[in-house]
Amino acid sequence: MTLKDDLMARIAATGPISVADFMSEALLHPTKGYYTTRDPLGAQGDFVTAPEISQMFGELVGLSLAQSWLDQGAPERFTLAELGPGRGTLMADILRATRSVPGFHDAANIHLVEASPVLQDAQAATLVGHAPTWVSSVNDLPAAPLWLVANEFFDALPIRQFERAGSGWRERCVGLTGDALGFGLAAPAPRADLEHRLEDTGDGDVVEVCPTARTILNVISSHIAAQGGAALIIDYGDWRSQGDTLQAVQNHAAVDPLADPGRADLTAHVDFEVLATATAPASHSRVTPQGVFLERLGITARAQQLAQKLTGRARETHIAAHRRLTHPQEMGNLFKVLGVFPATSAPPPGLTK
Ligand code: SAH
């Protein structure tokens, strides 16, 4: 039985499910989910992320976190955490770049929040010698100052979708159309949490809500406000979600999200307005394009320095990677960075209040 068969049997028995339920089954079903059964990253996989494009990404993120740690008095014990670390590449680059920051490694207690056993194994192999601890939730991070990064984690969290109908909303659901899965709409209902979206939407417009994103960011922000530290949240999306952004990717191409659950990556744009409003009682930075963030941290100088050691094909790939991470028509503008920090501290370098 494929996961699609399971879901069709469940829907036939108990009725349509929300897009969020569909997404969480497709991504994290214990034995048939997308992340739980494979390493999806890289040229041989389904998609490529910034840390997999170039070591420069993780190096600059690492230096921003380390400078923020120094700015807050270099606490002698802190948690260095990552959410959804993929293959562990970003954390490995952070650790290499910060080797020469006095005291940083000795003070860091590395924690990884990862749901996939396959990717936990990949992370263990990449980070051998660094003794990371895996936890299943941000609630399990130790009570200590916290420096945290999440790249392309929030886009994988399950979203619910609502279509405007008068002053109410119809939830988009996954049901059966003949012998396939198909989208349908539940009966219209008012929604207190979407009251503010009546201002900027009309009949038929779709908005998305990601309840877990808000909860997770709120836990991180309360932790940082109480204990010190900072978080860098990097993802694709913008201020305020509008429209259907649910996207399935298989082998580097867009596919039908309902066609093959468990075998395609599913993501949705991150609503940075919702994240920003979940950061109280900590402060948050401006939502900053990734290209601007990396340029402020000196990616061009670093790219030139690395280019000096390269020739031929390797040099061309390196120059293309710099462009891909920063250019507004590539990842530079689509991806955004949100910083979280204590109200009494400065934002991590690369970001402004
Ligand atoms: N940050 C990495 C990988 C991004 S892919 C990179 O930039 O390359 C998304 C990651 O989040 C994967 O490691 C996936 O297994 C993990 N993930 C997705 N949903 C999760 C959840 N609910 N809890 C913990 N980890 C999750």
mmCIF file of C-alpha atoms and ligand atoms in Angstrom:
data_model
loop_
_atom_site.group_PDB
_atom_site.id
_atom_site.type_symbol
_atom_site.label_atom_id
_atom_site.label_comp_id
_atom_site.label_asym_id
_atom_site.label_seq_id
_atom_site.Cartn_x
_atom_site.Cartn_y
_atom_site.Cartn_z
ATOM 1 C CA MET A 1 0.000 0.000 0.000
ATOM 2 C CA THR A 2 1.329 3.413 -0.931
ATOM 3 C CA LEU A 3 0.685 6.430 1.249
ATOM 4 C CA LYS A 4 -1.775 7.600 -1.421
ATOM 5 C CA ASP A 5 -3.765 4.350 -0.982
ATOM 6 C CA ASP A 6 -3.753 4.839 2.806
ATOM 7 C CA LEU A 7 -4.977 8.424 2.508
ATOM 8 C CA MET A 8 -7.700 7.495 0.014
ATOM 9 C CA ALA A 9 -8.952 4.722 2.331
ATOM 10 C CA ARG A 10 -8.935 7.119 5.287
ATOM 11 C CA ILE A 11 -10.824 9.822 3.356
ATOM 12 C CA ALA A 12 -13.362 7.265 2.060
ATOM 13 C CA ALA A 13 -13.980 6.172 5.664
ATOM 14 C CA THR A 14 -13.975 9.480 7.552
ATOM 15 C CA GLY A 15 -14.210 12.301 5.000
ATOM 16 C CA PRO A 16 -11.912 14.985 3.542
ATOM 17 C CA ILE A 17 -8.813 16.111 5.457
ATOM 18 C CA SER A 18 -7.239 19.569 5.742
ATOM 19 C CA VAL A 19 -4.276 20.567 3.567
ATOM 20 C CA ALA A 20 -2.266 20.652 6.827
ATOM 21 C CA ASP A 21 -3.118 17.021 7.635
ATOM 22 C CA PHE A 22 -2.279 16.025 4.073
ATOM 23 C CA MET A 23 1.057 17.858 4.245
ATOM 24 C CA SER A 24 2.080 16.399 7.575
ATOM 25 C CA GLU A 25 1.242 12.837 6.458
ATOM 26 C CA ALA A 26 3.052 13.315 3.123
ATOM 27 C CA LEU A 27 6.182 14.762 4.738
ATOM 28 C CA LEU A 28 6.451 12.974 8.067
ATOM 29 C CA HIS A 29 4.434 9.700 8.020
ATOM 30 C CA PRO A 30 6.688 7.403 10.130
ATOM 31 C CA THR A 31 7.272 4.789 7.388
ATOM 32 C CA LYS A 32 5.979 6.361 4.140
ATOM 33 C CA GLY A 33 6.683 10.094 4.578
ATOM 34 C CA TYR A 34 8.911 12.111 2.295
ATOM 35 C CA TYR A 35 11.494 13.290 4.864
ATOM 36 C CA THR A 36 11.275 10.182 7.040
ATOM 37 C CA THR A 37 12.344 7.853 4.217
ATOM 38 C CA ARG A 38 15.008 9.712 2.234
ATOM 39 C CA ASP A 39 17.704 12.376 1.908
ATOM 40 C CA PRO A 40 16.057 14.662 -0.659
ATOM 41 C CA LEU A 41 18.874 17.187 -1.038
ATOM 42 C CA GLY A 42 21.416 17.821 -3.742
ATOM 43 C CA ALA A 43 21.820 17.374 -7.500
ATOM 44 C CA GLN A 44 20.817 13.664 -7.286
ATOM 45 C CA GLY A 45 17.826 14.478 -5.080
ATOM 46 C CA ASP A 46 14.795 16.713 -5.529
ATOM 47 C CA PHE A 47 16.001 20.186 -4.547
ATOM 48 C CA VAL A 48 19.088 22.187 -3.578
ATOM 49 C CA THR A 49 19.299 24.587 -0.624
ATOM 50 C CA ALA A 50 21.615 27.555 0.049
ATOM 51 C CA PRO A 51 24.099 25.638 2.258
ATOM 52 C CA GLU A 52 24.342 22.945 -0.441
ATOM 53 C CA ILE A 53 25.041 25.616 -3.096
ATOM 54 C CA SER A 54 28.080 27.126 -1.387
ATOM 55 C CA GLN A 55 30.059 26.940 1.858
ATOM 56 C CA MET A 56 29.939 30.763 1.926
ATOM 57 C CA PHE A 57 26.314 30.713 3.122
ATOM 58 C CA GLY A 58 27.052 28.794 6.337
ATOM 59 C CA GLU A 59 30.311 30.627 6.952
ATOM 60 C CA LEU A 60 28.590 34.024 6.966
ATOM 61 C CA VAL A 61 25.642 32.770 9.036
ATOM 62 C CA GLY A 62 28.187 31.383 11.524
ATOM 63 C CA LEU A 63 30.080 34.651 11.783
ATOM 64 C CA SER A 64 26.844 36.593 12.305
ATOM 65 C CA LEU A 65 25.823 34.233 15.138
ATOM 66 C CA ALA A 66 29.304 34.330 16.711
ATOM 67 C CA GLN A 67 29.472 38.143 16.581
ATOM 68 C CA SER A 68 26.027 38.294 18.198
ATOM 69 C CA TRP A 69 27.320 35.951 20.936
ATOM 70 C CA LEU A 70 30.327 38.274 21.481
ATOM 71 C CA ASP A 71 28.036 41.350 21.488
ATOM 72 C CA GLN A 72 26.003 39.766 24.316
ATOM 73 C CA GLY A 73 29.085 39.233 26.487
ATOM 74 C CA ALA A 74 30.150 35.768 25.209
ATOM 75 C CA PRO A 75 28.215 33.670 27.782
ATOM 76 C CA GLU A 76 30.398 30.719 28.720
ATOM 77 C CA ARG A 77 27.715 28.090 28.151
ATOM 78 C CA PHE A 78 25.099 28.434 25.387
ATOM 79 C CA THR A 79 22.990 26.284 23.056
ATOM 80 C CA LEU A 80 23.877 26.411 19.371
ATOM 81 C CA ALA A 81 20.746 25.043 17.709
ATOM 82 C CA GLU A 82 19.499 24.350 14.222
ATOM 83 C CA LEU A 83 15.971 23.458 13.115
ATOM 84 C CA GLY A 84 15.705 20.987 10.209
ATOM 85 C CA PRO A 85 19.459 20.668 9.552
ATOM 86 C CA GLY A 86 19.152 18.542 6.360
ATOM 87 C CA ARG A 87 22.526 16.893 5.787
ATOM 88 C CA GLY A 88 24.247 18.955 8.499
ATOM 89 C CA THR A 89 26.100 21.044 5.924
ATOM 90 C CA LEU A 90 25.049 24.426 7.323
ATOM 91 C CA MET A 91 26.072 23.479 10.888
ATOM 92 C CA ALA A 92 29.402 22.083 9.639
ATOM 93 C CA ASP A 93 30.134 25.357 7.796
ATOM 94 C CA ILE A 94 29.092 27.399 10.856
ATOM 95 C CA LEU A 95 31.484 25.365 13.030
ATOM 96 C CA ARG A 96 34.393 25.619 10.581
ATOM 97 C CA ALA A 97 33.992 29.386 10.157
ATOM 98 C CA THR A 98 33.816 29.996 13.908
ATOM 99 C CA ARG A 99 36.843 27.850 14.862
ATOM 100 C CA SER A 100 38.959 30.955 15.282
ATOM 101 C CA VAL A 101 36.437 32.825 17.482
ATOM 102 C CA PRO A 102 38.029 32.435 20.942
ATOM 103 C CA GLY A 103 35.856 30.426 23.333
ATOM 104 C CA PHE A 104 32.921 29.958 20.950
ATOM 105 C CA HIS A 105 33.289 26.221 20.401
ATOM 106 C CA ASP A 106 34.036 25.461 24.049
ATOM 107 C CA ALA A 107 30.912 27.344 25.094
ATOM 108 C CA ALA A 108 28.608 25.849 22.431
ATOM 109 C CA ASN A 109 26.321 22.928 23.249
ATOM 110 C CA ILE A 110 24.996 21.812 19.859
ATOM 111 C CA HIS A 111 21.331 20.810 19.553
ATOM 112 C CA LEU A 112 19.544 19.723 16.376
ATOM 113 C CA VAL A 113 15.767 19.573 15.943
ATOM 114 C CA GLU A 114 15.181 16.946 13.263
ATOM 115 C CA ALA A 115 12.170 14.713 12.589
ATOM 116 C CA SER A 116 13.753 12.438 9.981
ATOM 117 C CA PRO A 117 15.811 9.410 11.136
ATOM 118 C CA VAL A 118 17.486 9.247 7.698
ATOM 119 C CA LEU A 119 18.608 12.862 7.942
ATOM 120 C CA GLN A 120 19.667 12.419 11.603
ATOM 121 C CA ASP A 121 22.090 9.756 10.363
ATOM 122 C CA ALA A 122 23.385 12.107 7.661
ATOM 123 C CA GLN A 123 23.858 14.861 10.261
ATOM 124 C CA ALA A 124 25.710 12.500 12.611
ATOM 125 C CA ALA A 125 28.113 11.608 9.788
ATOM 126 C CA THR A 126 28.703 15.245 8.770
ATOM 127 C CA LEU A 127 29.151 16.471 12.343
ATOM 128 C CA VAL A 128 31.313 13.643 13.656
ATOM 129 C CA GLY A 129 33.524 14.960 16.470
ATOM 130 C CA HIS A 130 31.051 17.703 17.464
ATOM 131 C CA ALA A 131 28.714 15.508 19.579
ATOM 132 C CA PRO A 132 25.365 17.087 18.726
ATOM 133 C CA THR A 133 22.241 16.260 20.733
ATOM 134 C CA TRP A 134 18.992 15.620 18.829
ATOM 135 C CA VAL A 135 15.688 16.815 20.237
ATOM 136 C CA SER A 136 12.260 16.492 18.704
ATOM 137 C CA SER A 137 10.938 19.931 19.617
ATOM 138 C CA VAL A 138 12.113 23.454 20.476
ATOM 139 C CA ASN A 139 10.452 22.896 23.862
ATOM 140 C CA ASP A 140 13.261 20.439 24.683
ATOM 141 C CA LEU A 141 16.156 22.916 24.232
ATOM 142 C CA PRO A 142 18.114 23.373 27.494
ATOM 143 C CA ALA A 143 17.522 26.438 29.676
ATOM 144 C CA ALA A 144 20.594 28.450 28.549
ATOM 145 C CA PRO A 145 21.304 31.346 26.177
ATOM 146 C CA LEU A 146 20.308 30.212 22.679
ATOM 147 C CA TRP A 147 21.789 31.006 19.271
ATOM 148 C CA LEU A 148 19.662 29.324 16.617
ATOM 149 C CA VAL A 149 19.377 29.080 12.846
ATOM 150 C CA ALA A 150 16.640 27.640 10.629
ATOM 151 C CA ASN A 151 17.071 27.519 6.854
ATOM 152 C CA GLU A 152 14.156 26.196 4.799
ATOM 153 C CA PHE A 153 12.534 24.686 7.896
ATOM 154 C CA PHE A 154 9.428 26.849 8.274
ATOM 155 C CA ASP A 155 8.420 26.287 4.614
ATOM 156 C CA ALA A 156 8.033 22.562 5.374
ATOM 157 C CA LEU A 157 5.540 23.091 8.222
ATOM 158 C CA PRO A 158 1.922 22.169 7.440
ATOM 159 C CA ILE A 159 -0.347 24.997 6.295
ATOM 160 C CA ARG A 160 -4.118 25.319 6.187
ATOM 161 C CA GLN A 161 -5.659 27.153 3.231
ATOM 162 C CA PHE A 162 -8.830 29.271 3.291
ATOM 163 C CA GLU A 163 -10.773 30.728 0.382
ATOM 164 C CA ARG A 164 -12.710 33.928 1.019
ATOM 165 C CA ALA A 165 -16.500 33.679 0.699
ATOM 166 C CA GLY A 166 -18.296 36.917 1.660
ATOM 167 C CA SER A 167 -17.165 37.731 5.206
ATOM 168 C CA GLY A 168 -16.382 34.061 5.921
ATOM 169 C CA TRP A 169 -13.881 31.492 4.753
ATOM 170 C CA ARG A 170 -14.109 28.057 3.148
ATOM 171 C CA GLU A 171 -11.293 25.707 4.129
ATOM 172 C CA ARG A 172 -9.590 23.992 1.199
ATOM 173 C CA CYS A 173 -9.585 20.242 1.848
ATOM 174 C CA VAL A 174 -8.220 17.093 0.253
ATOM 175 C CA GLY A 175 -10.955 14.631 -0.713
ATOM 176 C CA LEU A 176 -11.681 12.095 -3.423
ATOM 177 C CA THR A 177 -12.505 12.864 -7.034
ATOM 178 C CA GLY A 178 -13.235 9.541 -8.686
ATOM 179 C CA ASP A 179 -10.230 7.315 -8.045
ATOM 180 C CA ALA A 180 -7.811 10.179 -7.349
ATOM 181 C CA LEU A 181 -7.183 12.712 -4.587
ATOM 182 C CA GLY A 182 -8.671 16.127 -5.336
ATOM 183 C CA PHE A 183 -9.105 19.520 -3.694
ATOM 184 C CA GLY A 184 -12.507 20.591 -2.387
ATOM 185 C CA LEU A 185 -13.948 23.352 -0.201
ATOM 186 C CA ALA A 186 -15.642 23.049 3.189
ATOM 187 C CA ALA A 187 -18.728 25.104 4.081
ATOM 188 C CA PRO A 188 -18.057 28.822 4.717
ATOM 189 C CA ALA A 189 -17.429 29.857 8.328
ATOM 190 C CA PRO A 190 -16.218 33.033 10.046
ATOM 191 C CA ARG A 191 -12.634 32.938 11.380
ATOM 192 C CA ALA A 192 -11.483 35.297 14.115
ATOM 193 C CA ASP A 193 -7.789 34.766 13.192
ATOM 194 C CA LEU A 194 -8.460 35.959 9.615
ATOM 195 C CA GLU A 195 -10.461 39.071 10.559
ATOM 196 C CA HIS A 196 -7.558 41.333 9.480
ATOM 197 C CA ARG A 197 -7.413 39.609 6.094
ATOM 198 C CA LEU A 198 -10.912 40.860 5.229
ATOM 199 C CA GLU A 199 -9.163 44.211 4.552
ATOM 200 C CA ASP A 200 -6.870 43.021 1.770
ATOM 201 C CA THR A 201 -8.730 40.136 0.101
ATOM 202 C CA GLY A 202 -11.815 39.712 -2.068
ATOM 203 C CA ASP A 203 -14.166 36.817 -2.798
ATOM 204 C CA GLY A 204 -12.303 33.742 -4.026
ATOM 205 C CA ASP A 205 -8.857 34.853 -2.749
ATOM 206 C CA VAL A 206 -6.846 32.210 -0.893
ATOM 207 C CA VAL A 207 -4.881 32.870 2.312
ATOM 208 C CA GLU A 208 -2.683 30.425 4.193
ATOM 209 C CA VAL A 209 -2.224 29.885 7.906
ATOM 210 C CA CYS A 210 0.612 27.938 9.524
ATOM 211 C CA PRO A 211 -0.328 27.406 13.184
ATOM 212 C CA THR A 212 2.831 25.494 14.121
ATOM 213 C CA ALA A 213 5.131 28.230 12.746
ATOM 214 C CA ARG A 214 3.699 30.752 15.165
ATOM 215 C CA THR A 215 3.933 28.383 18.121
ATOM 216 C CA ILE A 216 7.540 27.387 17.383
ATOM 217 C CA LEU A 217 8.708 30.965 16.900
ATOM 218 C CA ASN A 218 6.947 32.020 20.061
ATOM 219 C CA VAL A 219 8.786 29.350 22.088
ATOM 220 C CA ILE A 220 12.147 30.404 20.586
ATOM 221 C CA SER A 221 11.459 34.104 21.163
ATOM 222 C CA SER A 222 10.362 33.641 24.791
ATOM 223 C CA HIS A 223 13.512 31.577 25.352
ATOM 224 C CA ILE A 224 15.738 34.299 23.833
ATOM 225 C CA ALA A 225 13.977 37.088 25.764
ATOM 226 C CA ALA A 226 14.483 35.228 29.050
ATOM 227 C CA GLN A 227 17.953 33.696 28.556
ATOM 228 C CA GLY A 228 19.660 35.808 25.849
ATOM 229 C CA GLY A 229 20.769 34.761 22.387
ATOM 230 C CA ALA A 230 19.462 35.288 18.861
ATOM 231 C CA ALA A 231 17.773 33.434 16.014
ATOM 232 C CA LEU A 232 18.148 33.709 12.249
ATOM 233 C CA ILE A 233 15.107 32.451 10.339
ATOM 234 C CA ILE A 234 15.829 32.123 6.616
ATOM 235 C CA ASP A 235 13.175 31.033 4.152
ATOM 236 C CA TYR A 236 11.280 31.863 1.029
ATOM 237 C CA GLY A 237 8.163 33.957 1.330
ATOM 238 C CA ASP A 238 7.203 37.519 2.098
ATOM 239 C CA TRP A 239 5.374 39.868 4.438
ATOM 240 C CA ARG A 240 1.769 38.504 4.521
ATOM 241 C CA SER A 241 0.780 35.407 2.540
ATOM 242 C CA GLN A 242 -1.537 35.818 -0.385
ATOM 243 C CA GLY A 243 -2.681 33.124 -2.773
ATOM 244 C CA ASP A 244 -2.143 29.393 -3.001
ATOM 245 C CA THR A 245 1.606 28.792 -2.572
ATOM 246 C CA LEU A 246 1.515 25.035 -1.881
ATOM 247 C CA GLN A 247 4.201 23.582 -4.097
ATOM 248 C CA ALA A 248 5.417 20.056 -4.812
ATOM 249 C CA VAL A 249 8.878 19.387 -6.233
ATOM 250 C CA GLN A 250 10.314 16.126 -7.478
ATOM 251 C CA ASN A 251 13.633 15.781 -9.239
ATOM 252 C CA HIS A 252 14.053 19.597 -9.465
ATOM 253 C CA ALA A 253 10.691 20.106 -11.258
ATOM 254 C CA ALA A 254 7.234 21.187 -10.081
ATOM 255 C CA VAL A 255 4.683 18.349 -9.880
ATOM 256 C CA ASP A 256 1.019 17.975 -8.820
ATOM 257 C CA PRO A 257 0.999 18.099 -4.959
ATOM 258 C CA LEU A 258 -1.675 15.369 -4.755
ATOM 259 C CA ALA A 259 -0.235 12.983 -7.353
ATOM 260 C CA ASP A 260 2.285 11.052 -5.284
ATOM 261 C CA PRO A 261 2.218 11.922 -1.547
ATOM 262 C CA GLY A 262 5.382 10.853 0.274
ATOM 263 C CA ARG A 263 7.496 10.954 -2.874
ATOM 264 C CA ALA A 264 7.550 14.704 -3.608
ATOM 265 C CA ASP A 265 8.695 17.583 -1.413
ATOM 266 C CA LEU A 266 5.864 19.863 -0.290
ATOM 267 C CA THR A 267 6.435 23.440 0.806
ATOM 268 C CA ALA A 268 4.561 26.720 1.113
ATOM 269 C CA HIS A 269 5.716 30.330 1.289
ATOM 270 C CA VAL A 270 6.463 31.563 4.788
ATOM 271 C CA ASP A 271 4.314 34.434 6.057
ATOM 272 C CA PHE A 272 6.929 36.646 7.717
ATOM 273 C CA GLU A 273 4.296 38.977 9.164
ATOM 274 C CA VAL A 274 2.945 36.107 11.253
ATOM 275 C CA LEU A 275 6.462 35.123 12.339
ATOM 276 C CA ALA A 276 7.352 38.718 13.237
ATOM 277 C CA THR A 277 4.238 39.141 15.373
ATOM 278 C CA ALA A 278 5.073 35.888 17.216
ATOM 279 C CA THR A 279 8.461 37.202 18.410
ATOM 280 C CA ALA A 280 7.191 39.164 21.451
ATOM 281 C CA PRO A 281 8.546 39.491 24.164
ATOM 282 C CA ALA A 282 11.827 39.484 22.146
ATOM 283 C CA SER A 283 12.557 42.018 19.371
ATOM 284 C CA HIS A 284 12.711 41.233 15.676
ATOM 285 C CA SER A 285 14.720 42.671 12.814
ATOM 286 C CA ARG A 286 13.372 43.973 9.542
ATOM 287 C CA VAL A 287 12.556 41.191 7.124
ATOM 288 C CA THR A 288 15.696 41.407 4.973
ATOM 289 C CA PRO A 289 16.294 39.910 1.517
ATOM 290 C CA GLN A 290 18.894 37.123 1.665
ATOM 291 C CA GLY A 291 21.036 38.892 -0.965
ATOM 292 C CA VAL A 292 21.185 42.071 1.137
ATOM 293 C CA PHE A 293 21.951 40.088 4.315
ATOM 294 C CA LEU A 294 24.830 38.198 2.672
ATOM 295 C CA GLU A 295 26.253 41.321 0.996
ATOM 296 C CA ARG A 296 26.276 43.165 4.334
ATOM 297 C CA LEU A 297 28.210 40.263 5.833
ATOM 298 C CA GLY A 298 30.840 40.510 3.100
ATOM 299 C CA ILE A 299 29.989 37.667 0.722
ATOM 300 C CA THR A 300 31.581 39.432 -2.252
ATOM 301 C CA ALA A 301 34.960 39.769 -0.539
ATOM 302 C CA ARG A 302 34.764 36.140 0.613
ATOM 303 C CA ALA A 303 33.793 35.010 -2.910
ATOM 304 C CA GLN A 304 36.771 36.852 -4.402
ATOM 305 C CA GLN A 305 39.127 35.355 -1.833
ATOM 306 C CA LEU A 306 37.907 31.800 -2.568
ATOM 307 C CA ALA A 307 37.981 32.433 -6.345
ATOM 308 C CA GLN A 308 41.730 33.097 -6.214
ATOM 309 C CA LYS A 309 42.351 29.440 -5.375
ATOM 310 C CA LEU A 310 40.097 28.116 -8.145
ATOM 311 C CA THR A 311 40.455 27.642 -11.887
ATOM 312 C CA GLY A 312 38.372 26.393 -14.819
ATOM 313 C CA ARG A 313 35.087 24.644 -14.076
ATOM 314 C CA ALA A 314 35.408 24.931 -10.286
ATOM 315 C CA ARG A 315 35.845 28.707 -10.585
ATOM 316 C CA GLU A 316 32.806 29.046 -12.870
ATOM 317 C CA THR A 317 30.659 26.975 -10.474
ATOM 318 C CA HIS A 318 31.828 29.139 -7.565
ATOM 319 C CA ILE A 319 30.995 32.400 -9.365
ATOM 320 C CA ALA A 320 27.564 31.006 -10.334
ATOM 321 C CA ALA A 321 26.947 30.012 -6.684
ATOM 322 C CA HIS A 322 27.669 33.556 -5.476
ATOM 323 C CA ARG A 323 25.210 34.897 -8.032
ATOM 324 C CA ARG A 324 22.597 32.283 -7.190
ATOM 325 C CA LEU A 325 22.657 33.084 -3.471
ATOM 326 C CA THR A 326 22.560 36.865 -3.850
ATOM 327 C CA HIS A 327 21.101 38.007 -7.193
ATOM 328 C CA PRO A 328 17.571 39.482 -6.911
ATOM 329 C CA GLN A 329 16.381 37.314 -9.804
ATOM 330 C CA GLU A 330 17.737 34.148 -8.211
ATOM 331 C CA MET A 331 17.535 33.440 -4.442
ATOM 332 C CA GLY A 332 18.595 36.947 -3.359
ATOM 333 C CA ASN A 333 15.120 38.430 -3.158
ATOM 334 C CA LEU A 334 12.777 35.448 -2.879
ATOM 335 C CA PHE A 335 14.504 34.321 0.323
ATOM 336 C CA LYS A 336 14.242 36.527 3.402
ATOM 337 C CA VAL A 337 15.979 36.656 6.773
ATOM 338 C CA LEU A 338 14.249 37.495 10.051
ATOM 339 C CA GLY A 339 16.368 37.989 13.168
ATOM 340 C CA VAL A 340 15.099 37.551 16.747
ATOM 341 C CA PHE A 341 17.065 39.021 19.667
ATOM 342 C CA PRO A 342 16.498 40.366 23.212
ATOM 343 C CA ALA A 343 14.881 43.823 23.371
ATOM 344 C CA THR A 344 18.027 45.147 25.103
ATOM 345 C CA SER A 345 20.498 43.823 22.456
ATOM 346 C CA ALA A 346 21.481 44.726 18.909
ATOM 347 C CA PRO A 347 20.309 42.511 16.029
ATOM 348 C CA PRO A 348 22.809 39.964 14.690
ATOM 349 C CA PRO A 349 25.134 41.522 12.064
ATOM 350 C CA GLY A 350 23.591 41.665 8.585
ATOM 351 C CA LEU A 351 20.228 42.767 9.984
ATOM 352 C CA THR A 352 18.747 46.052 11.214
ATOM 353 C CA LYS A 353 15.965 46.920 13.683
HETATM 354 N N1 SAH B 1 18.141 23.264 6.515
HETATM 355 C C1 SAH B 1 18.555 22.269 5.533
HETATM 356 C C2 SAH B 1 17.431 21.312 5.098
HETATM 357 C C3 SAH B 1 16.141 21.916 4.629
HETATM 358 S S1 SAH B 1 14.931 20.680 4.229
HETATM 359 C C4 SAH B 1 19.186 22.963 4.358
HETATM 360 O O1 SAH B 1 19.069 24.167 4.269
HETATM 361 O O2 SAH B 1 19.793 22.277 3.524
HETATM 362 C C5 SAH B 1 13.878 20.682 5.661
HETATM 363 C C6 SAH B 1 14.465 20.042 6.895
HETATM 364 O O3 SAH B 1 13.525 20.141 7.970
HETATM 365 C C7 SAH B 1 14.769 18.556 6.776
HETATM 366 O O4 SAH B 1 15.918 18.285 7.543
HETATM 367 C C8 SAH B 1 13.503 17.917 7.366
HETATM 368 O O5 SAH B 1 13.654 16.574 7.728
HETATM 369 C C9 SAH B 1 13.245 18.839 8.521
HETATM 370 N N2 SAH B 1 11.868 18.881 9.015
HETATM 371 C C10 SAH B 1 10.750 19.112 8.291
HETATM 372 N N3 SAH B 1 9.657 19.165 9.094
HETATM 373 C C11 SAH B 1 10.112 18.989 10.365
HETATM 374 C C12 SAH B 1 9.474 18.970 11.657
HETATM 375 N N4 SAH B 1 8.169 19.129 11.772
HETATM 376 N N5 SAH B 1 10.266 18.782 12.737
HETATM 377 C C13 SAH B 1 11.609 18.630 12.616
HETATM 378 N N6 SAH B 1 12.254 18.652 11.436
HETATM 379 C C14 SAH B 1 11.527 18.820 10.317
#
